Coordinates of C-alpha atoms and ligand atoms in Angstrom, one line a residue:
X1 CA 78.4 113.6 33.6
X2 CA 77.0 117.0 34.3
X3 CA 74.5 118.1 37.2
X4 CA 72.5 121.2 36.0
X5 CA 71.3 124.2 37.7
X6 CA 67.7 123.8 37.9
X7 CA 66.5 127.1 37.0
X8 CA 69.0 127.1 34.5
X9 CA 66.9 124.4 33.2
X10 CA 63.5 126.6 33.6
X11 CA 65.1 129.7 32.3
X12 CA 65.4 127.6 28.8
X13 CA 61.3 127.9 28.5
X14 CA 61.5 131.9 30.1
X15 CA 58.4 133.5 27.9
X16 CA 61.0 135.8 26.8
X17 CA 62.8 133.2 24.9
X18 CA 59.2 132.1 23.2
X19 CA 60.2 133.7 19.7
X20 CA 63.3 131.8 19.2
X21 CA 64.1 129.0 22.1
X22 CA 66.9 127.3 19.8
X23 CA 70.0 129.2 20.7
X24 CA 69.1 128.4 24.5
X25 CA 68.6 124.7 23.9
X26 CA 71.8 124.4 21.8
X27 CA 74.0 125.9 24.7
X28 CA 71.9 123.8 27.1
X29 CA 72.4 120.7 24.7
X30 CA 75.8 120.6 23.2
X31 CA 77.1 120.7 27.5
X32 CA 74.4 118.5 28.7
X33 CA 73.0 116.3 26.3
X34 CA 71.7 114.4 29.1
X35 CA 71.5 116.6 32.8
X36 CA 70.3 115.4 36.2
X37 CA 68.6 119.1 37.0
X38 CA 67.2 118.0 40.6
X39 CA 66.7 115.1 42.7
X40 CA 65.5 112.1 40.4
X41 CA 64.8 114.4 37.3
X42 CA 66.5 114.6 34.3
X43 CA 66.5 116.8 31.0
X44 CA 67.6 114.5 27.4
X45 CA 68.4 116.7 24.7
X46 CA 70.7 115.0 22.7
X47 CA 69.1 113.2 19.9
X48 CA 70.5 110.1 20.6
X49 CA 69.6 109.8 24.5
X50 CA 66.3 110.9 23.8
X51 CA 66.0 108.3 21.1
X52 CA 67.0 105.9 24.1
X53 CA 64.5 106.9 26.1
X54 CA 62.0 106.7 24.0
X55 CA 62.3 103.1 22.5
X56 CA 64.0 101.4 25.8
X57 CA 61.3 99.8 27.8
X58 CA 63.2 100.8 30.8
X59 CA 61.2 104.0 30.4
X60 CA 57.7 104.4 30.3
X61 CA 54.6 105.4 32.2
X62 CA 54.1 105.5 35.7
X63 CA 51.1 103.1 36.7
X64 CA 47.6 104.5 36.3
X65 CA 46.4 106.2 40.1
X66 CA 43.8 104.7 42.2
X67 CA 40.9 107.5 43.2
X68 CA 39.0 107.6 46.2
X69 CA 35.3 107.9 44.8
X70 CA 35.2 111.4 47.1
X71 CA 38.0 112.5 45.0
X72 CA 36.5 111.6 41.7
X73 CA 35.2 114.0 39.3
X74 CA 31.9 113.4 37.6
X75 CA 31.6 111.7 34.5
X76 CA 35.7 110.6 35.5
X77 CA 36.1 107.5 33.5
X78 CA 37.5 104.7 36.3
X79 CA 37.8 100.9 35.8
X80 CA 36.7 97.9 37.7
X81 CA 39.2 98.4 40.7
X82 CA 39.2 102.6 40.7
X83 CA 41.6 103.2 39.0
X84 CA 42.1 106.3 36.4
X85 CA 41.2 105.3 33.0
X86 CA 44.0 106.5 31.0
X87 CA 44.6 107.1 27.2
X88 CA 47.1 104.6 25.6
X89 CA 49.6 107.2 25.4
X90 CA 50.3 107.3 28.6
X91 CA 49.9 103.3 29.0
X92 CA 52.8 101.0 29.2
X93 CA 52.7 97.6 27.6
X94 CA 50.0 95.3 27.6
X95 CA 47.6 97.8 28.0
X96 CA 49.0 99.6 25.8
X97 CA 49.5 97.3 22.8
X98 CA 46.6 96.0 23.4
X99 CA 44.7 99.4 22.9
X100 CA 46.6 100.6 19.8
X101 CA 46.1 97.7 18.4
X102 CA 42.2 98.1 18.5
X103 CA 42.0 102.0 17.4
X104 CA 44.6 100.7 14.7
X105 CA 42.2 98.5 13.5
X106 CA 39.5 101.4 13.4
X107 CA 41.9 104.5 12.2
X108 CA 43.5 102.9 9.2
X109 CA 46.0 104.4 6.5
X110 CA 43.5 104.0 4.4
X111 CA 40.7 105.6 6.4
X112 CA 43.1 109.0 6.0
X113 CA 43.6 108.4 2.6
X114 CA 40.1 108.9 1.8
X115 CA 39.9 112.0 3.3
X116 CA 42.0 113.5 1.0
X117 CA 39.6 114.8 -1.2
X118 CA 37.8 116.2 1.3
X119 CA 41.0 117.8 3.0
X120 CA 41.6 119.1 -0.6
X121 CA 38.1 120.9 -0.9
X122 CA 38.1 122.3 2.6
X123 CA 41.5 123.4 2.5
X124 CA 40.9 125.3 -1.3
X125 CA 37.8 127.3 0.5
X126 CA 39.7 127.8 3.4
X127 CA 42.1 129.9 1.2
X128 CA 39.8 130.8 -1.4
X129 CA 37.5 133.1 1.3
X130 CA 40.3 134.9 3.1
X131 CA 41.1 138.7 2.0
X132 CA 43.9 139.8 0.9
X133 CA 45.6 140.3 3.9
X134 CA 44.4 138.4 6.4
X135 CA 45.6 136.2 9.6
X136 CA 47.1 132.8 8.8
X137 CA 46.1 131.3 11.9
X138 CA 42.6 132.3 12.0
X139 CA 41.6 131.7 8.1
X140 CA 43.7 128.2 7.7
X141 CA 45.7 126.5 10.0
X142 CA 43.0 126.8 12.9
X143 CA 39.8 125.6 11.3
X144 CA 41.5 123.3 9.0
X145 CA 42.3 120.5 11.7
X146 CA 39.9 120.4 13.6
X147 CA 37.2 120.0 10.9
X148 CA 39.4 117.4 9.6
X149 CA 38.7 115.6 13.1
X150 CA 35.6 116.7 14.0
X151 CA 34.6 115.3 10.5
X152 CA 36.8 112.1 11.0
X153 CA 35.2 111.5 14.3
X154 CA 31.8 112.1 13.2
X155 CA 30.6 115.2 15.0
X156 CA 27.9 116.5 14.3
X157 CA 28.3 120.4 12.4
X158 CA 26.3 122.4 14.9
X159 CA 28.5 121.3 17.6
X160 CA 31.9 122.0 16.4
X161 CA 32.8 125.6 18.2
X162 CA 32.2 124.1 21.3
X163 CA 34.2 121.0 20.5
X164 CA 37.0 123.5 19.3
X165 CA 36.5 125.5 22.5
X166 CA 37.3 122.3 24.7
X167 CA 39.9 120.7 22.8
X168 CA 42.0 124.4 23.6
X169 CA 41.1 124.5 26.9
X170 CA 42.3 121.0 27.0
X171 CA 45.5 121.5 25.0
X172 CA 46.6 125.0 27.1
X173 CA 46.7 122.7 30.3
X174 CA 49.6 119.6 28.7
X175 CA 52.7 121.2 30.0
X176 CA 54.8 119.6 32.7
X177 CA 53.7 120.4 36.1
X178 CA 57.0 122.9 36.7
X179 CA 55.7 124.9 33.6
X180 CA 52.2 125.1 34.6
X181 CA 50.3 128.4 35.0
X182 CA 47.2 127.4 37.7
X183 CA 44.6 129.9 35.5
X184 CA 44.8 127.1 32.8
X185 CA 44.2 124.1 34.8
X186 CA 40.8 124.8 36.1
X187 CA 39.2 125.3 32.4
X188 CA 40.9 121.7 31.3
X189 CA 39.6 120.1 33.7
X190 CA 36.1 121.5 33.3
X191 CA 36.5 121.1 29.3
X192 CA 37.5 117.6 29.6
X193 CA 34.7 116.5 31.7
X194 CA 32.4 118.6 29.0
X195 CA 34.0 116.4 26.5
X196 CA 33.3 113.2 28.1
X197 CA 30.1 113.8 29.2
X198 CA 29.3 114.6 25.0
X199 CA 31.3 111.9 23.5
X200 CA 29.6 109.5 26.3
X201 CA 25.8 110.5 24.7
X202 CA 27.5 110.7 21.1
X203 CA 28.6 107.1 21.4
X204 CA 25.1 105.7 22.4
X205 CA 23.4 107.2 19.4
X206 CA 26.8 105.9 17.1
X207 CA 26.0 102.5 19.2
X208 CA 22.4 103.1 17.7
X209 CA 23.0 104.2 14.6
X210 CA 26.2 103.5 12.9
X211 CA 28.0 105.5 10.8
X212 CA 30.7 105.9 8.4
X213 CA 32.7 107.8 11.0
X214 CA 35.4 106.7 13.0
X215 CA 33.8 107.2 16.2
X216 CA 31.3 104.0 14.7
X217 CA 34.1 102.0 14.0
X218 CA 35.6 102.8 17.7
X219 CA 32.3 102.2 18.8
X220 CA 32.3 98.4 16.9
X221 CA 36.2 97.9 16.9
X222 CA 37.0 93.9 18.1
X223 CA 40.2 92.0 18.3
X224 CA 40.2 88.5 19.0
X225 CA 37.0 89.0 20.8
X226 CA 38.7 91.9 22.6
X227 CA 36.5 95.5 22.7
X228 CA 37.3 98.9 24.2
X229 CA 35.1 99.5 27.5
X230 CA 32.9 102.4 27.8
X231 CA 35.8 104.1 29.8
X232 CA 38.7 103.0 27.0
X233 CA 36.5 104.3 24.2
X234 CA 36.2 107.7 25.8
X235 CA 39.7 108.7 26.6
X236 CA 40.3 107.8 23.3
X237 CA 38.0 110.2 21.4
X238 CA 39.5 112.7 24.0
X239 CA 43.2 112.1 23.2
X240 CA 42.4 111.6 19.5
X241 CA 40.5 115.1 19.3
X242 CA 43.4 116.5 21.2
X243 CA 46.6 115.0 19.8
X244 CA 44.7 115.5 16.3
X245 CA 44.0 119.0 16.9
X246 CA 46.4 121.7 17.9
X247 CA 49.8 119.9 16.8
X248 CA 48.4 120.1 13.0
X249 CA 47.8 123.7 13.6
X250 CA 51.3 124.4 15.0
X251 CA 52.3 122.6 11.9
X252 CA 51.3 124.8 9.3
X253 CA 51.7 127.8 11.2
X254 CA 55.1 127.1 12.4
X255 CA 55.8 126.2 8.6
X256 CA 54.3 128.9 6.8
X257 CA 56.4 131.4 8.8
X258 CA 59.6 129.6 8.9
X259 CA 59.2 129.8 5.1
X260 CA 58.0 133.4 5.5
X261 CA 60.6 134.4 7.3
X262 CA 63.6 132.8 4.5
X263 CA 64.5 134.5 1.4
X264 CA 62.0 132.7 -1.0
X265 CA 58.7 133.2 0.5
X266 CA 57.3 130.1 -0.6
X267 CA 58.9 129.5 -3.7
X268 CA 60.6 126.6 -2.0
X269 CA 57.2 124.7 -2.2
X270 CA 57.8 124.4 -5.8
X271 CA 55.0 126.4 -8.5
X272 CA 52.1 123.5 -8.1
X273 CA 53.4 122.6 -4.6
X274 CA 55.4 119.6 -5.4
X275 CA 57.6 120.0 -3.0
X276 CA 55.1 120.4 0.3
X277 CA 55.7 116.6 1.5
X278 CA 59.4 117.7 2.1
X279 CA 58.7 121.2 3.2
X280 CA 56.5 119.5 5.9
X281 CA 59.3 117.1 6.9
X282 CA 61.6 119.8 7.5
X283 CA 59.2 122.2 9.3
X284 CA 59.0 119.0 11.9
X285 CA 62.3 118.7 12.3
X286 CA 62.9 122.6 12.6
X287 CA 60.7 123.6 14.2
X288 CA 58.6 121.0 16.3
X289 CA 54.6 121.4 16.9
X290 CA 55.3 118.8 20.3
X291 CA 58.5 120.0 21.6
X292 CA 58.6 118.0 24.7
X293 CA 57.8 114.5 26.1
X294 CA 58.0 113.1 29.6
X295 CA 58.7 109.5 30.9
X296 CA 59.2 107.6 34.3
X297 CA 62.1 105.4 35.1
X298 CA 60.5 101.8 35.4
X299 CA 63.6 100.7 36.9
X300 CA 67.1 101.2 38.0
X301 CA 68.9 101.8 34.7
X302 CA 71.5 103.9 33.1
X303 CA 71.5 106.9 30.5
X304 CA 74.8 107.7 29.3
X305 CA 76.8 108.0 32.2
X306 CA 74.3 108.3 34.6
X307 CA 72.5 106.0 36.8
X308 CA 68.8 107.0 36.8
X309 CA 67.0 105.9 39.8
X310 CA 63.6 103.8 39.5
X311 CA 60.8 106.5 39.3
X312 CA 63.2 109.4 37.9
X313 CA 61.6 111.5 35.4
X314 CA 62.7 112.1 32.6
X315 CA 62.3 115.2 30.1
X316 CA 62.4 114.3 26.6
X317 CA 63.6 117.5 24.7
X318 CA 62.3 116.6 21.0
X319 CA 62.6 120.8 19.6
X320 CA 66.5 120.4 21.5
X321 CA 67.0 117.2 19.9
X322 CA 65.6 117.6 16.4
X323 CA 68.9 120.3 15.6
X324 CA 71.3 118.1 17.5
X325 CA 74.1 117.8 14.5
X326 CA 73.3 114.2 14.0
X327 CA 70.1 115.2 12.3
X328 CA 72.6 116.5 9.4
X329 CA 74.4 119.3 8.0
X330 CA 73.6 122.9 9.3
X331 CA 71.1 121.6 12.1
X332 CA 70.1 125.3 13.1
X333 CA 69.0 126.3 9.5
X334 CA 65.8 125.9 8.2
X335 CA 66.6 124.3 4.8
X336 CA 63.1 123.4 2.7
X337 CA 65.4 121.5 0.3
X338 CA 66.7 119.3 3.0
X339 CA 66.4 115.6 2.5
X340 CA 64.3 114.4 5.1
X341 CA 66.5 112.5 8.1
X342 CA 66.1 111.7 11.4
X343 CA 63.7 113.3 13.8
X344 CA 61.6 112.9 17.1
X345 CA 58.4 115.3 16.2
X346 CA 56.2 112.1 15.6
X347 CA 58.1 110.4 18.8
X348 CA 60.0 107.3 18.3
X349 CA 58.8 103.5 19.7
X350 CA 56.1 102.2 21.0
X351 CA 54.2 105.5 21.0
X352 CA 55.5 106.9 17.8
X353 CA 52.5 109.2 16.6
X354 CA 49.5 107.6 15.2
X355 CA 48.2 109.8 13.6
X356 CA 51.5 111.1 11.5
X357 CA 49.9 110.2 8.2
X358 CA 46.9 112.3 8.6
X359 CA 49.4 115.3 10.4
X360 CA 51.5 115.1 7.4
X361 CA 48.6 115.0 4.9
X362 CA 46.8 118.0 6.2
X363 CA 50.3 120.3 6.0
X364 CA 51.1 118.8 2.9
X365 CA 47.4 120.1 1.1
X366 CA 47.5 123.5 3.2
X367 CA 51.0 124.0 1.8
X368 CA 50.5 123.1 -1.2
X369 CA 47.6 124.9 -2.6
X370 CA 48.9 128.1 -0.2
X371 CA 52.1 128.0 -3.1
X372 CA 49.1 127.1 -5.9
X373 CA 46.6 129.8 -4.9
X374 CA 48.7 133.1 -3.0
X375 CA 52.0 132.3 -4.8
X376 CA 52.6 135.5 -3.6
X377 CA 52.0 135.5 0.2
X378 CA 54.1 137.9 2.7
X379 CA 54.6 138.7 6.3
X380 CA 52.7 141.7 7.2
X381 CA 53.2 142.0 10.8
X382 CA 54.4 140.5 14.2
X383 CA 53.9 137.1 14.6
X384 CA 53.0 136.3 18.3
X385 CA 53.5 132.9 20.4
X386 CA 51.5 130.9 22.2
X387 CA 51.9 131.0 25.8
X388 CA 52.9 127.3 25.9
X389 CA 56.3 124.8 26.0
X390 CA 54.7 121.3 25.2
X391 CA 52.6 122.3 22.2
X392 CA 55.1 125.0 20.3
X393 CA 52.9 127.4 17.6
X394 CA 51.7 131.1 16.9
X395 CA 48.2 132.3 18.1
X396 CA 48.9 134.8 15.5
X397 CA 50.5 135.3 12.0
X398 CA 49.2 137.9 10.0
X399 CA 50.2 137.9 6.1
X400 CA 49.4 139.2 2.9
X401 CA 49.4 138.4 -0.5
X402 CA 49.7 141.4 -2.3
Ligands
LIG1 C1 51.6 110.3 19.8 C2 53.3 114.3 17.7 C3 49.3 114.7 15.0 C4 47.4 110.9 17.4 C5 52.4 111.3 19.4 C6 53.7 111.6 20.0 C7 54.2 112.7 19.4 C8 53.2 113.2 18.5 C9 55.6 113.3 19.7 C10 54.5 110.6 21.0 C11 54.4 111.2 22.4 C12 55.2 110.3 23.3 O1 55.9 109.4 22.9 O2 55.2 110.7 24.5 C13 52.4 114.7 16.8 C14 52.6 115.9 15.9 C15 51.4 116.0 15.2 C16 50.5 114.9 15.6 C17 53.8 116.7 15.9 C18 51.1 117.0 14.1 C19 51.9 117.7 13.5 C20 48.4 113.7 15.4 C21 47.1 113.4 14.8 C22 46.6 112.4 15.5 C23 47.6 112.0 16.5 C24 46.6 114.2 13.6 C25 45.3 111.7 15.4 C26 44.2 112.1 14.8 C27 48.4 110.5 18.3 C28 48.2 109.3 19.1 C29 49.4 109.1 19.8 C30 50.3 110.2 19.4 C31 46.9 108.5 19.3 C32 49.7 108.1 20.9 C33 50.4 106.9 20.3 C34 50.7 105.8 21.3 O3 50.8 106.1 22.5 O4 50.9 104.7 20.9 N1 52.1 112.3 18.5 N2 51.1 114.2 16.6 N3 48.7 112.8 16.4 N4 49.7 110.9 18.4 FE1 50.4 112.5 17.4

């Protein structure tokens, strides 16, 4: 059982360490796969403690806060007794079973499935207008999501810079509190009462007029007599947007330049891009678009060898986990011809991802016809991080293709 030195801990996310975090989390992991790093907080990087804590119910959420209407924000979505309307991913059972279960009725397989033509076309233009040298993140793996989501969800074209603009804002501000830079949290909050306040007039005219979207089907979604309230339905368009949004982006960025920086450019892909669907499954494991998680003790319980306290918290390390040696051979190489194994990207459990099928999809098509149509492609400068731990990617990743 090991106690850790808490800035220890910190120092692992220094922005220093942004370009390559791994060799710090494999010192950190391989002596504490699990560490108590202060009072009633704990760090879980082993793979299988963190798969523990993310399928034992023991673990979860803490209940949703009640706010003092003084304290509320406007347009702050609150139920019937005051309390916080939250997104199901940070629900615990029922709530939370019983929301999935009515935006899995809405956003279906097959609902993703048809969009693959559409992901196709987009993506091929996407490609098709960029120079010769040109930025990765700017031409492709930006725009591509969130018109995939903006498109899924039914927003309207004129309004999808500001929807972009928002969902960043949004996404800057998801890092646990003892990573948190204050500049960013005063734009999230502003963007995510911007967002409500336009999904909230968006989903009276879908209420209106229905349509093919999934914001209509949200909008019209019933189980056993069972809808989502006004409240529900709008944290859900907001963690949708946002979940949807950036993570896809880190996903083919962080993938095209892992595959950049390897000897084979992206020959690994295969000529047509047959091999993109394990490409992408590797990328995920190597390098992780979400590379942590956080959950709350829900009772006394035990971790290993340690007893962890009702109300600890807990820091799920997925990017720490997903090279622990129990993923397979070689954990700290980035190996596109790796059968696909175990890994936490998408989560594990009750909240494992729900929108994995449309993540993979997108990285599948971007890296595909990238190997189809700049066979070619080559770094052509330095690649530069994000300023962010939760949400791992590159704001920047120039390339050419000769
Ligand atoms: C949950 C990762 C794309 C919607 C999660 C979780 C992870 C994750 C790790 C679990 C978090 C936890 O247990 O605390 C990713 C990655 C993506 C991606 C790496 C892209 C590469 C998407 C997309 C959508 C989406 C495209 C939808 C459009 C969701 C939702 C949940 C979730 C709704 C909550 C599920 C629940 O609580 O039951 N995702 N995600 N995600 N994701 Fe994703």
């Amino acid at each position: 059982m090991t106690s850790a030195d808490p800035q220890e801990f910190f120092a692992l996310f220094a922005a220093e360490r942004r370009p390559d975090p791994y060799p710090h989390y494999r010192r950190w992991r391989e002596s504490h796969p699990v560490a108590a790093f202060a009072d009633r907080m704990f760090a879980v990087s082993g793979l299988a403690e963190a798969t523990q804590v993310l399928r034992d119910p023991a673990f979860g959420h803490p209940e949703p806060e009640y706010l003092d209407p003084a304290d509320r924000l406007p347009d702050q979505p609150v139920d019937e007794s005051g309390r916080v309307v939250r997104a199901f991913l940070s629900l615990n059972p029922p709530d939370h079973t019983r929301l999935r279960r009515l935006v899995s009725k809405a956003f279906t397989p097959r609902m993703v499935e048809q969009l693959t033509p559409r992901i196709e076309e987009l993506t091929a233009s996407l490609i098709d207008r960029a120079p010769a040298e040109f930025d990765l993140m700017t031409a492709l793996a930006k725009p591509l999501p969130v018109e995939v989501i903006a498109e899924l969800l039914g927003v309207p074209l004129d309004d999808r810079e500001r929807f972009a603009e928002w969902s960043h804002a949004m996404a800057r501000a998801l890092d646990p509190p003892f990573l948190q830079r204050p500049e960013t949290q005063e734009p999230a909050v502003r963007a995510r009462q911007s967002f409500v306040a336009y999904f909230r007039e968006l989903a009276a005219r879908r209420r209106r007029e229905p349509g093919e979207d999934l914001l209509s089907a949200l909008v019209a979604v019933s189980d056993a007599g069972d809808v989502l309230s006004e409240g529900e339905l709008l944290v859900t368009l907001t963690l949708l947007l946002i979940a949807g949004h950036e993570t896809t982006t880190n996903l083919i960025g962080n993938g095209v330049s892992a595959l950049l920086r390897g000897p084979d450019s992206l020959k690994p892909l295969g000529t047509d891009g047959e091999n993109a669907a394990r490409v992408v499954e590797e990328v995920l494991r190597y390098d992780s678009p979400v590379q942590l998680t956080a959950r709350t003790a829900l009772r006394d319980t035990t971790l290993g060898e340690f007893r962890v306290p009702a109300g600890s918290q807990l820091i799920v390390l997925i990017g720490a986990a997903n090279r622990d040696s129990a993923t397979g051979p070689a954990p700290e190489s980035f190996d596109p011809a790796r059968e696909p194994g175990r890994h936490l990207a998408f989560g594990q459990g009750i909240h494992f991802c729900l929108g994995a099928p449309l993540a993979r999809l997108e990285a599948r098509v971007a890296f595909r016809e990238l190997a189809r149509r700049r066979p070619g492609l080559a770094s052509s400068g330095t690649q530069e991080w994000n300023p962010t731990t939760t949400l791992r990617g590159l704001s920047t990743l120039p390339v050419t293709s000769g």
